[in-house]
Short mmCIF file of C-alpha atoms (C1' of nucleotides) and ligand atoms in Angstrom, two decimals:
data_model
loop_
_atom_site.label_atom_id
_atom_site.label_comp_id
_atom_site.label_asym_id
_atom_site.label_seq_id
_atom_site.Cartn_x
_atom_site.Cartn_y
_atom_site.Cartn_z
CA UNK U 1 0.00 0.00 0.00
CA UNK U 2 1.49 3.49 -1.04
CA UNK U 3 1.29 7.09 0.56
CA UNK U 4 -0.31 9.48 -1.05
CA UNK U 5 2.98 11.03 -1.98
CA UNK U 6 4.43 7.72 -3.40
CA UNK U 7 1.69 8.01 -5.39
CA UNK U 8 1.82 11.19 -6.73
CA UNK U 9 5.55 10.46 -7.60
CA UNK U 10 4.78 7.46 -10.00
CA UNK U 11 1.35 9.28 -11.42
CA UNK U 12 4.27 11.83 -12.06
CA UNK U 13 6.72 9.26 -13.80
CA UNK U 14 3.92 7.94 -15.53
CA UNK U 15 2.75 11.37 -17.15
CA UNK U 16 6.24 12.64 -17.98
CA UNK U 17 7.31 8.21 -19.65
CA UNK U 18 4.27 8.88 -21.60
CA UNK U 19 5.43 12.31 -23.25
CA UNK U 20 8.68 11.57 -24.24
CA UNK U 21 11.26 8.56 -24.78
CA UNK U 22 13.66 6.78 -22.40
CA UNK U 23 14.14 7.40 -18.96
CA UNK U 24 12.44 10.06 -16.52
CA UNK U 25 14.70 12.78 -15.73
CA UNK U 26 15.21 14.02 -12.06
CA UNK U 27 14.80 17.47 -12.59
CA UNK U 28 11.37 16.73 -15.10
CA UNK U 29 9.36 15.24 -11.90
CA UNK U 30 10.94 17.83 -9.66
CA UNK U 31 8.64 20.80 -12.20
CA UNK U 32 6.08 18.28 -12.26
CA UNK U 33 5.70 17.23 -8.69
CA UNK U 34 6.97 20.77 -7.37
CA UNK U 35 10.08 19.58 -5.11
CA UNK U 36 13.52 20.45 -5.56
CA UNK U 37 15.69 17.58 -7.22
CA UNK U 38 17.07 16.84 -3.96
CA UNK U 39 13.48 15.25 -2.83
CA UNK U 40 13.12 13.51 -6.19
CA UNK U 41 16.22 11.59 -5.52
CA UNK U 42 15.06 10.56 -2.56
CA UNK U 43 12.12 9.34 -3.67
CA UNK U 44 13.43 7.18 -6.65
CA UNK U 45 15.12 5.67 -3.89
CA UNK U 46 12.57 4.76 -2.06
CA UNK U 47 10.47 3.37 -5.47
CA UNK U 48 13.26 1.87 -6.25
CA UNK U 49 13.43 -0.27 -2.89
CA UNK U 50 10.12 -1.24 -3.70
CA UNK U 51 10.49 -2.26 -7.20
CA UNK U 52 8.23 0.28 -8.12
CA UNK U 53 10.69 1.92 -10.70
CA UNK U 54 14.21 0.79 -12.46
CA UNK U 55 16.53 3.21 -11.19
CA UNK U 56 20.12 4.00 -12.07
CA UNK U 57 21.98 7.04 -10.82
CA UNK U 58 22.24 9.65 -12.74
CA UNK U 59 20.42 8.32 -15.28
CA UNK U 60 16.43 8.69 -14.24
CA UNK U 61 13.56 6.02 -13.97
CA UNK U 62 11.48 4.11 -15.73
CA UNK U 63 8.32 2.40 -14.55
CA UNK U 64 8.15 -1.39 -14.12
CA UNK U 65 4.92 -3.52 -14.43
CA UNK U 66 4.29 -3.30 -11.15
CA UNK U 67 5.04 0.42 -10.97
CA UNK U 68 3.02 1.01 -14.10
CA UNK U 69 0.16 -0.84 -12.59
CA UNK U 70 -0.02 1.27 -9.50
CA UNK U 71 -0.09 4.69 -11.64
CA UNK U 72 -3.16 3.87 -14.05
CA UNK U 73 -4.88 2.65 -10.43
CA UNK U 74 -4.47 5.89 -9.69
CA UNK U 75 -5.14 7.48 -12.95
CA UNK U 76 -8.25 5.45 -13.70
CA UNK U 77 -9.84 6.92 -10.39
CA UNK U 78 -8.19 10.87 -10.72
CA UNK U 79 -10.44 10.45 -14.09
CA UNK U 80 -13.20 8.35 -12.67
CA UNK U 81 -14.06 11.32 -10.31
CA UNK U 82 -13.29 14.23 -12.44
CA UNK U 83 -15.73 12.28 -14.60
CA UNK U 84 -18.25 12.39 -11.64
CA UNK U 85 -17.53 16.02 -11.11
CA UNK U 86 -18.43 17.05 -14.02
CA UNK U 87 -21.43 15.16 -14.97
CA UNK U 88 -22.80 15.13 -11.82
CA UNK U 89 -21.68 17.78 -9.67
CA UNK U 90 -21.57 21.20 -11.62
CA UNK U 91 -18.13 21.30 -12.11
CA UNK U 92 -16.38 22.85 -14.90
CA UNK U 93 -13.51 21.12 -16.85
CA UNK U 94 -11.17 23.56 -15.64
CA UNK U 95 -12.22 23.00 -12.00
CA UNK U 96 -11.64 19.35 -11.57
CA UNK U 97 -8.13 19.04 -11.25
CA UNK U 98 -7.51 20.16 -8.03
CA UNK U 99 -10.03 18.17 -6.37
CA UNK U 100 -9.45 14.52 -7.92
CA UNK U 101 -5.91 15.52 -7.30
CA UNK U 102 -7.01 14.38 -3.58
CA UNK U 103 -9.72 12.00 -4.69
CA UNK U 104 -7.92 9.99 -6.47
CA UNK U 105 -5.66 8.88 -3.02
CA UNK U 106 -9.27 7.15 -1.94
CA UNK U 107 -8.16 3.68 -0.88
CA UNK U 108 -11.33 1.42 -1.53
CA UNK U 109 -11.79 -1.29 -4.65
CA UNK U 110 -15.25 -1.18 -4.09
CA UNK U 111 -15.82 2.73 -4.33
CA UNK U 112 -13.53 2.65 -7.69
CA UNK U 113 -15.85 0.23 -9.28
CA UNK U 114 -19.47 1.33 -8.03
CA UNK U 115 -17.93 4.86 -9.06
CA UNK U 116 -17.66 3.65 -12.76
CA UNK U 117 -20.92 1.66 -12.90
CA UNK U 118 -22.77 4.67 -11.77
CA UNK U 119 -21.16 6.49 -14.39
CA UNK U 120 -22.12 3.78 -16.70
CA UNK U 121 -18.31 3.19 -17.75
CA UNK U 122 -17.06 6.11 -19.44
CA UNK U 123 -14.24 5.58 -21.67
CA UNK U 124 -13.01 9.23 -21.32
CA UNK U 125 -12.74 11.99 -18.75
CA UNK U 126 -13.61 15.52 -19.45
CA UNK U 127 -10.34 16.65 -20.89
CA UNK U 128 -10.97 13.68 -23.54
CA UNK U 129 -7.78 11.46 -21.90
CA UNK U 130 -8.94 7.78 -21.52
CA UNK U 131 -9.63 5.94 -18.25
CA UNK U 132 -8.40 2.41 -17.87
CA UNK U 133 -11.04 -0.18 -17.02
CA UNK U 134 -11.30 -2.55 -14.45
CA UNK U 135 -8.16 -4.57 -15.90
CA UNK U 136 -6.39 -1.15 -16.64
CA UNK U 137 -6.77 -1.32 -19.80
CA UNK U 138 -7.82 2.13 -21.82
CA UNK U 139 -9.04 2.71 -25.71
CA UNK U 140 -6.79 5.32 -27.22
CA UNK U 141 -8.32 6.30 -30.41
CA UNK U 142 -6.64 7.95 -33.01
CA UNK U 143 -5.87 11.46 -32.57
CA UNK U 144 -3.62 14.56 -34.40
CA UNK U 145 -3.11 18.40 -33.46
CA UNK U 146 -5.26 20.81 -34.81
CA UNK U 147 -1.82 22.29 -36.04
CA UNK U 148 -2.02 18.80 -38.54
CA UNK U 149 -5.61 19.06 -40.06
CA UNK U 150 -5.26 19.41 -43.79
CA UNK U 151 -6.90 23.17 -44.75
CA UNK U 152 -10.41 22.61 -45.38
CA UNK U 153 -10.93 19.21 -43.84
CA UNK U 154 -13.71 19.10 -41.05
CA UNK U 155 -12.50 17.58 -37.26
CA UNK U 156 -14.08 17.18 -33.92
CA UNK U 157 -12.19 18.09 -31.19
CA UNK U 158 -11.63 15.12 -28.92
CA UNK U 159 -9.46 16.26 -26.26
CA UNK U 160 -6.57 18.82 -25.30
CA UNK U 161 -2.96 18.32 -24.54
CA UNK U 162 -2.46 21.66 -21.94
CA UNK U 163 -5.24 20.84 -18.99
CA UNK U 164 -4.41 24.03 -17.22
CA UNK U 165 -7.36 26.09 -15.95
CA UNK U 166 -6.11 29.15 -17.87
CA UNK U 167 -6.02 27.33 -21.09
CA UNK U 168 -9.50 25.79 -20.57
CA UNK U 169 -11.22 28.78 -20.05
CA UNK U 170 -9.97 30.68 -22.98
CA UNK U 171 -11.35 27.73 -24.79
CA UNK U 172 -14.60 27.97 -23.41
CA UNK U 173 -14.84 31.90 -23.73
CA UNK U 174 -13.89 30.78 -27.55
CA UNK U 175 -16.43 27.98 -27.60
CA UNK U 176 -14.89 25.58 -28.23
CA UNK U 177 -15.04 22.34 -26.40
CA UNK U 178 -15.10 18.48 -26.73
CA UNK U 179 -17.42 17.17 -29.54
CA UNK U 180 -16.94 21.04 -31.38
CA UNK U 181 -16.54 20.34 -34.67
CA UNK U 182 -13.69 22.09 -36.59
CA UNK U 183 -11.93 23.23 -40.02
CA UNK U 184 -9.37 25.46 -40.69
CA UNK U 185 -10.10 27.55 -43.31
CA UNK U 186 -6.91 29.35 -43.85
CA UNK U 187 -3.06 29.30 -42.53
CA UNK U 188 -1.29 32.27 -42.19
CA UNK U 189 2.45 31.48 -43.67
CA UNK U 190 3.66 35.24 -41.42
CA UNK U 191 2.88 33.63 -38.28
CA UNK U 192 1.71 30.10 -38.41
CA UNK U 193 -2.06 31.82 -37.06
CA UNK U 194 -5.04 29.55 -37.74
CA UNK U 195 -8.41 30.62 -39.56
CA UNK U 196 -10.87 28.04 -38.49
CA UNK U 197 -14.75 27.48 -38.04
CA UNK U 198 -15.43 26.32 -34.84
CA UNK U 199 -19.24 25.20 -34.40
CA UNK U 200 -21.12 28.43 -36.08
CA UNK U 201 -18.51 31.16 -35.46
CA UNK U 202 -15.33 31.26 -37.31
CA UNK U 203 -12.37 32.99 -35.39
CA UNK U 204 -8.63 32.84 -35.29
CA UNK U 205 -6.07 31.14 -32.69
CA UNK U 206 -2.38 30.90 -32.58
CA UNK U 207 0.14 28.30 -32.85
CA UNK U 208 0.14 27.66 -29.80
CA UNK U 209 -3.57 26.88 -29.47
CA UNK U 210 -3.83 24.80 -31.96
CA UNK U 211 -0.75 23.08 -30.48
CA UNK U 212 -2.92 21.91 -27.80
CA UNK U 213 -6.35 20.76 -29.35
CA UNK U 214 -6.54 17.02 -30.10
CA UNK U 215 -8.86 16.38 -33.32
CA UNK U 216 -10.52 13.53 -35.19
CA UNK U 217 -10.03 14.13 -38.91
CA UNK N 1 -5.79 24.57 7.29
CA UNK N 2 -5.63 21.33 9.01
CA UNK N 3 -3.75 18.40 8.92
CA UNK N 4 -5.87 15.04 8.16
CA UNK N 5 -4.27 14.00 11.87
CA UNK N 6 -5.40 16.97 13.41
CA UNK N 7 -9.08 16.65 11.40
CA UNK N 8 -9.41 13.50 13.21
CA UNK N 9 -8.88 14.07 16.46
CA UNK N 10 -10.88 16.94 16.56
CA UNK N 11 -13.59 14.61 15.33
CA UNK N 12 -12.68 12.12 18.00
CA UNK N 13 -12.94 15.15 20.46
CA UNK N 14 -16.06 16.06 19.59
CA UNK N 15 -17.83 12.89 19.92
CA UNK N 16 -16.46 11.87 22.82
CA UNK N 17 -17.31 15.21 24.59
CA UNK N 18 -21.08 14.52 22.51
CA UNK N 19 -21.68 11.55 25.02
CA UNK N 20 -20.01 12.72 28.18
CA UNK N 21 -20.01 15.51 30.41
CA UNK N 22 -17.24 17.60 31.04
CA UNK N 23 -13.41 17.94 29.88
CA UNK N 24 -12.27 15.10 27.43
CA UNK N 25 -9.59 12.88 28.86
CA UNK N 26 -6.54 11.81 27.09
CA UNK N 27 -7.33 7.90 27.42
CA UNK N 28 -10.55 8.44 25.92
CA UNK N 29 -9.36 10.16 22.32
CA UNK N 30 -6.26 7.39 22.60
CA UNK N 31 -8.80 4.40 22.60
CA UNK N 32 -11.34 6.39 19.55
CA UNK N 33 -8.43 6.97 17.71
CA UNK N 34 -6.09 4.01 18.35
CA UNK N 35 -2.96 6.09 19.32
CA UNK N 36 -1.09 5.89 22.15
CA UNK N 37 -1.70 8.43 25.30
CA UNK N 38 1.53 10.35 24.94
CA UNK N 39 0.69 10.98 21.74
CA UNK N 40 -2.66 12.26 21.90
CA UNK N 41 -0.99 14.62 24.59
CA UNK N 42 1.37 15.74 21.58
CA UNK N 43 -1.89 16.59 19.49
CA UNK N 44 -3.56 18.17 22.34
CA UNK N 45 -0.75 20.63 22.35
CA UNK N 46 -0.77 21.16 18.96
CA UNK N 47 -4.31 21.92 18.79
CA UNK N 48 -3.75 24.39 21.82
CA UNK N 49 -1.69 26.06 20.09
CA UNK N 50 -4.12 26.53 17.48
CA UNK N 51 -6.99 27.42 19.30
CA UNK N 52 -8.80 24.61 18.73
CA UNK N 53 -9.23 23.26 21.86
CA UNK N 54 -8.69 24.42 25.38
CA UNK N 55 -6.16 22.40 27.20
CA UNK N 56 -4.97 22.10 30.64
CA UNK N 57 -2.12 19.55 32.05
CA UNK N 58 -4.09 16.52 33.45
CA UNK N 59 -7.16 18.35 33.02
CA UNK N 60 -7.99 16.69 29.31
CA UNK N 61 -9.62 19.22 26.51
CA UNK N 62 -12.33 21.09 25.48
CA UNK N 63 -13.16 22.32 22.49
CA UNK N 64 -13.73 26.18 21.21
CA UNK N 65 -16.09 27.75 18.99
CA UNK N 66 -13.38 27.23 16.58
CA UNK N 67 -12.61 23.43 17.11
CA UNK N 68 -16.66 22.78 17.34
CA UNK N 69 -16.97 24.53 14.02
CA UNK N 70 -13.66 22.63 12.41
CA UNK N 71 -14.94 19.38 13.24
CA UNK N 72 -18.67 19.64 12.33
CA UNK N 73 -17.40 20.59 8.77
CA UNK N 74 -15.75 16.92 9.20
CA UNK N 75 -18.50 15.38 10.39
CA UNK N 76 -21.03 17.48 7.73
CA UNK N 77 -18.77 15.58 5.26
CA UNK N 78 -18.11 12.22 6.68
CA UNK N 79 -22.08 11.77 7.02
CA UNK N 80 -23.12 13.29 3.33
CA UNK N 81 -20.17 10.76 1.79
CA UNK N 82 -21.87 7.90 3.70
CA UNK N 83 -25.15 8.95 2.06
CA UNK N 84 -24.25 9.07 -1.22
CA UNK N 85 -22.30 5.11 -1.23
CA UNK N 86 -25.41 3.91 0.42
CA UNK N 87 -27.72 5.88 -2.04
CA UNK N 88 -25.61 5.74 -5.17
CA UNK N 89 -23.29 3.38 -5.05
CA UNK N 90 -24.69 0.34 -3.75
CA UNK N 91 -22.68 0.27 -0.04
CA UNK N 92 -24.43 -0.97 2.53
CA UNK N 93 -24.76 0.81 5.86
CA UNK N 94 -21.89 -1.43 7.54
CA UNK N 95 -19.58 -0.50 4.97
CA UNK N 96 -19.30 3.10 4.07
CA UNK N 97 -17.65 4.17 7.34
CA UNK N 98 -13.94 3.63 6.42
CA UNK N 99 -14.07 5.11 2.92
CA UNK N 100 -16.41 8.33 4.33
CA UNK N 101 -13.52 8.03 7.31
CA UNK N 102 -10.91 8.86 4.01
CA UNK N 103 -13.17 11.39 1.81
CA UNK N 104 -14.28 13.51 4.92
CA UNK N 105 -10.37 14.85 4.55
CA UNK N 106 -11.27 16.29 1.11
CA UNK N 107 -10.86 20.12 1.04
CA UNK N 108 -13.67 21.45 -1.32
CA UNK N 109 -16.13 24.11 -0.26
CA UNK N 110 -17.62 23.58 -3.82
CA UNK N 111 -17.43 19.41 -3.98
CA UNK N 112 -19.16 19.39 -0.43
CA UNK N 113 -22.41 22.15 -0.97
CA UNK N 114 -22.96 20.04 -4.26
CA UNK N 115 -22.33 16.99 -3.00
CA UNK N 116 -25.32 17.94 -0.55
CA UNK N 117 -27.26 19.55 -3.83
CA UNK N 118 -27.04 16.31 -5.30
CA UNK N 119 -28.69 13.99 -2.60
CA UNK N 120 -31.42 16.55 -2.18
CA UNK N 121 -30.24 18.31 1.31
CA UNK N 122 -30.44 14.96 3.31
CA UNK N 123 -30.75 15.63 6.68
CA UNK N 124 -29.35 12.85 8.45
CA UNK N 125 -26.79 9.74 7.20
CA UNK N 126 -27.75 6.08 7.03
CA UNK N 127 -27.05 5.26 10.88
CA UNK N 128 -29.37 8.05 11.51
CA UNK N 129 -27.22 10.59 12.49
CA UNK N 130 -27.99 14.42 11.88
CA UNK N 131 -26.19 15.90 9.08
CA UNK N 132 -25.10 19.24 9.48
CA UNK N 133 -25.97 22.09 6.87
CA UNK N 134 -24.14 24.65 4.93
CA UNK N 135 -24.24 26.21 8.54
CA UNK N 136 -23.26 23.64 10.59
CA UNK N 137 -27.02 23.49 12.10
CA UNK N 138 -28.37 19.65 12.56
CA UNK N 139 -32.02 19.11 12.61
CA UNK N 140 -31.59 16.70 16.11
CA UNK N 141 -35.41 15.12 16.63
CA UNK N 142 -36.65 13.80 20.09
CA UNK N 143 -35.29 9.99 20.47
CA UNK N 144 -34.85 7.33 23.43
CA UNK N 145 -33.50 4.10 23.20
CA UNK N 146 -35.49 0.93 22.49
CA UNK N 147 -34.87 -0.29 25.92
CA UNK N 148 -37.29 3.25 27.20
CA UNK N 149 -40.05 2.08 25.05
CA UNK N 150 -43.04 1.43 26.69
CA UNK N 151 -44.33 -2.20 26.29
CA UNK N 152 -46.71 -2.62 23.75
CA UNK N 153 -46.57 0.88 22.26
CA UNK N 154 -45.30 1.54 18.98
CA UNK N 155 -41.99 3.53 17.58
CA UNK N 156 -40.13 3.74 14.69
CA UNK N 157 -36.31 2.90 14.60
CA UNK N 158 -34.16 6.07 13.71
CA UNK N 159 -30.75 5.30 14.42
CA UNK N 160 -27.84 3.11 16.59
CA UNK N 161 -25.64 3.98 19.07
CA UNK N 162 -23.21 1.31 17.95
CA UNK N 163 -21.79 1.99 14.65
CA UNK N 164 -19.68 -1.58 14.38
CA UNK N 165 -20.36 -3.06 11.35
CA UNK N 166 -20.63 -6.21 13.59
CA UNK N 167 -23.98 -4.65 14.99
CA UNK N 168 -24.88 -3.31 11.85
CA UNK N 169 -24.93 -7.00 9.94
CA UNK N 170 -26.52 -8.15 13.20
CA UNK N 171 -29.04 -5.75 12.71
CA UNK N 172 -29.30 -6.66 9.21
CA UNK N 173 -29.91 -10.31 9.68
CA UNK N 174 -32.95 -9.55 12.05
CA UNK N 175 -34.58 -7.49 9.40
CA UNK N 176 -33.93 -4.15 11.04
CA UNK N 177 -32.95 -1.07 9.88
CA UNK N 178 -33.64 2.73 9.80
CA UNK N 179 -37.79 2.57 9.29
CA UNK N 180 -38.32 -0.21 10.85
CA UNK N 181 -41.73 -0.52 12.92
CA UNK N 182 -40.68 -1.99 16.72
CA UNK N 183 -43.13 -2.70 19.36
CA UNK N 184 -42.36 -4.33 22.97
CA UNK N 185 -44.50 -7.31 23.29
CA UNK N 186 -42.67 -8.60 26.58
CA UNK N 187 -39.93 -7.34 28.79
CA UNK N 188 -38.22 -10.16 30.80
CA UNK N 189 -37.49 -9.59 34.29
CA UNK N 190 -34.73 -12.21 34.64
CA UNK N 191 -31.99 -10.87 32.41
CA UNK N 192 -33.74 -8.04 30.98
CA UNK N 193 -33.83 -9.55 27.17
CA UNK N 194 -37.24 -8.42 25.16
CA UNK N 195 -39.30 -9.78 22.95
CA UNK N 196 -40.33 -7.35 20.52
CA UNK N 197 -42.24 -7.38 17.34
CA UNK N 198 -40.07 -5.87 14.38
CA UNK N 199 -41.83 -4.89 11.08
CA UNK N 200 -43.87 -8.37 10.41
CA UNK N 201 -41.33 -10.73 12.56
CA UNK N 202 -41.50 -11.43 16.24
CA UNK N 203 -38.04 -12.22 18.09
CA UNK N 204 -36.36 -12.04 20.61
CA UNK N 205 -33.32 -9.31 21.47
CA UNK N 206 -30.70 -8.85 24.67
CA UNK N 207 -30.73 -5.58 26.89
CA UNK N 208 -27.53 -5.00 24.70
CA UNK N 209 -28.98 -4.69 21.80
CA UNK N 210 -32.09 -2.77 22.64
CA UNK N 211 -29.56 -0.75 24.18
CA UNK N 212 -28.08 0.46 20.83
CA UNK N 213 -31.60 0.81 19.06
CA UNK N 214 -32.64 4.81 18.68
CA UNK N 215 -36.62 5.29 18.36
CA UNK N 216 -38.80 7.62 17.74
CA UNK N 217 -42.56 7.04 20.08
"C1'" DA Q 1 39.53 17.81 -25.39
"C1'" DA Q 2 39.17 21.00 -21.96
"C1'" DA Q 3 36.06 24.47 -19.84
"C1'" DA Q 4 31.60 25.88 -18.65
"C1'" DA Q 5 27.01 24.91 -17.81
"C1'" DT Q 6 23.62 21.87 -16.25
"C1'" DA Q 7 21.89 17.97 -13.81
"C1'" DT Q 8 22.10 15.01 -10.04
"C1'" DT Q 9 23.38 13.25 -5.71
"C1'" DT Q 10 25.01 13.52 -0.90
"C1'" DA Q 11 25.14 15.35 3.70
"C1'" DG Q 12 22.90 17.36 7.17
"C1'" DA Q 13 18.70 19.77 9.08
"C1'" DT Q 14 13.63 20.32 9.84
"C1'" DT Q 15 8.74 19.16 10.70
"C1'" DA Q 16 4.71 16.18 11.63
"C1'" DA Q 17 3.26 12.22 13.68
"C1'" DA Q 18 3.93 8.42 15.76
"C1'" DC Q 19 6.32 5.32 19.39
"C1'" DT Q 20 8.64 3.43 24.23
"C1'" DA Q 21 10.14 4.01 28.76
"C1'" DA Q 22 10.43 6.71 32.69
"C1'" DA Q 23 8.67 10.35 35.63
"C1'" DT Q 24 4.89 12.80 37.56
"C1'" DT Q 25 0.17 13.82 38.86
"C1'" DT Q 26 -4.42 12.55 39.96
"C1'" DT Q 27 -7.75 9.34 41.56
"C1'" DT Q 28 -9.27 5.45 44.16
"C1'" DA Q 29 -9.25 2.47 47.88
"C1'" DA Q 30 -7.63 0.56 52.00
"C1'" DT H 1 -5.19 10.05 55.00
"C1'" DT H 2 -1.86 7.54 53.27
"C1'" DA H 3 -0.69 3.80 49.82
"C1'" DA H 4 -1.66 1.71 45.54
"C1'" DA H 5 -3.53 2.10 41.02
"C1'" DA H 6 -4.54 4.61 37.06
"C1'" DA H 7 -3.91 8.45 34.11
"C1'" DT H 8 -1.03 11.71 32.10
"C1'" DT H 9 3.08 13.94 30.76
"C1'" DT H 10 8.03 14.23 29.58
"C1'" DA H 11 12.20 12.80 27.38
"C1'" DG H 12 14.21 10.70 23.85
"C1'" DT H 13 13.68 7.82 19.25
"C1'" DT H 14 11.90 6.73 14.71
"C1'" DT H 15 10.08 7.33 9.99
"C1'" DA H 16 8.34 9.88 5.97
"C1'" DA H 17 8.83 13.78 3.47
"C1'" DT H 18 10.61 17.73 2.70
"C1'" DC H 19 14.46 21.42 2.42
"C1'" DT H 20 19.44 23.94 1.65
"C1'" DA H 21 24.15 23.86 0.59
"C1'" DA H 22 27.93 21.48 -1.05
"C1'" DA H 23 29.93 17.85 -3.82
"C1'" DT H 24 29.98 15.17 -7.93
"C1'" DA H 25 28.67 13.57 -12.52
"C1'" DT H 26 27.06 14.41 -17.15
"C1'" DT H 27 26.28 17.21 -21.09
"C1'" DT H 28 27.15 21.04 -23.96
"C1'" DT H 29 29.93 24.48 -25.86
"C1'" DT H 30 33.94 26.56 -27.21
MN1 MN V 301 -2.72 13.53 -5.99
MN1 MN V 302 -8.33 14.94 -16.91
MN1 MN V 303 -10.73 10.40 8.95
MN1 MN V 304 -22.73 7.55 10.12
#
DNA sequence: AAAAATATTTAGATTAAACTAAATTTTTAA
DNA sequence: TTAAAAATTTAGTTTAATCTAAATATTTTT
């Protein structure tokens, strides 16, 4: 049985594997967790002892099955209740976070499980990431950056890659959400800016936005 | 804000001092809490300190306005969680007190008040116990235990007094619960055991048990 | 290939929350 | 009203999780 802080440590490693090849870097989880490198150390140490991670010094971490395991427990309820929050308590997709943040520490099988049935097993939370099932296991459908729909070719936006409150409400004062359909209409060669139509209202959005929209062509 | 150490023996505090009179002694809050007495004196410090509680060497605690308000926002939570696994999510009454003992500790002003919006303002949890409101006020009706009931007049269970899930499934078994219509058909004068007439059964119960029975004349 | 910059680890300290064992105070009972 | 029992506190340890500052290793740049 972990801590909550062992557990926010492999979530951590499991977020950061996910983005990018090879092993997790010290100094990554430190920006992620919010600890100095110092701590991190530490704490691959102490995964380590438990064979929770493959750790060499100097050279990061990496997951193993067991450690794995352990972090989609953890992410399948952190998007099992943000799921909840959402459909069933008024929340906002921008106000989630914080609170299945401590939800998802909830020690109890049972509560997991009558959680999803109740929410009739969603496959995705309300950022669009996937939630493992029962046996872990999540659907991951196909998915490309706004930045890579052709000109002209209609999408629906499925999910975003920046989850930060900041980011979500810009998107909502924009209107645009999961299941909005969109089409860029033009690309600006100066810039890299976006034309698009999103739902009824066209509008334009920056690099950078469109960086962070997941679409299905 | 509080520790989820110091949350819980404020709790303790407060319903220990709920069904005594008087300061509350160190020995008490180490049994209710399963910690040794030293250091429950530790924590009674620390909550001096705060204000929480007013604490004198050898004298046990009391708590302030402050500690009485801290813990009934724990207990307002603790009791809403357990209604929503009984009412939701399929947990019966023995079973939701060490998860709601975990999900009391989450800090959300928001996740609570809608939480309560959700289950339609209950006003008290599945062992019967008052939950407080938004306020902290609890709606406490008239109530005597089922050994006080006059023979051969009619009241209505409303809560326990033992929350073991051991009584609970003993309960269960017998056919009562929360609702259930109890009459006295005999009290016997040798060791004090009742026969009583529960719903459409008649049986047979110790002074014990009728001991633990709240109900309502 | 050395120097500089960056990343990582080590050493030592701190805080919260527990514990044990010993000392002290209060309560109960002879 | 003293002696014994029970309750409580103190003193000193332990463990998890963090930190700072200093030392060391790796990577990048000249
Ligand atoms: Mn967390
Ligand atoms: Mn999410
Ligand atoms: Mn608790
Ligand atoms: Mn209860």
């Amino acid at each position: 049985m972990q801590t909550l802080s062992t557990e926010d440590y492999l979530k951590a490693i499991y977020h950061v594997s996910q983005s990018s090849s090879g092993a997790v870097a010290t100094t990554s989880i430190a920006k992620q967790i919010g600890a100095k490198p110092s701590s991190v150390t530490d704490m691959f140490k102490k995964l380590s002892d438990q064979n929770l991670v493959k750790y060499q010094k100097y050279q990061g971490v990496s997951l193993t099955n067991e450690g794995v395991k352990t972090a989609l427990r953890i992410v399948r309820k952190h998007r099992l209740w943000e799921s909840f929050l959402v459909s069933h308590l008024n929340f906002n997709w921008d106000e989630v976070h914080q609170v299945a943040e401590q939800l998802e520490h909830i020690q109890s099988e049972k509560l997991t499980n009558e959680l999803e049935r109740f929410l009739d097993y969603p496959t995705h939370d309300p950022h669009g990431d996937p939630i493992p099932n029962r046996a872990l296991f999540m659907k991951t459908y196909s998915k490309i950056l706004l930045t890579e729909l052709p000109v002209n070719k209609e999408g629906v936006c499925i999910g975003v890659k920046d989850n930060s409150s900041g980011f979500l409400r810009y998107l909502d004062r924009r209107q645009i959400g999961i299941g909005t359909t969109l089409q860029v209409l033009h690309r600006e060669d100066f810039d890299d800016s976006l034309h698009i139509q999103a739902g009824k209202s066209t509008l334009m959005i920056t690099k950078k936005t469109a960086e962070n929209i997941y679409v299905k062509p």
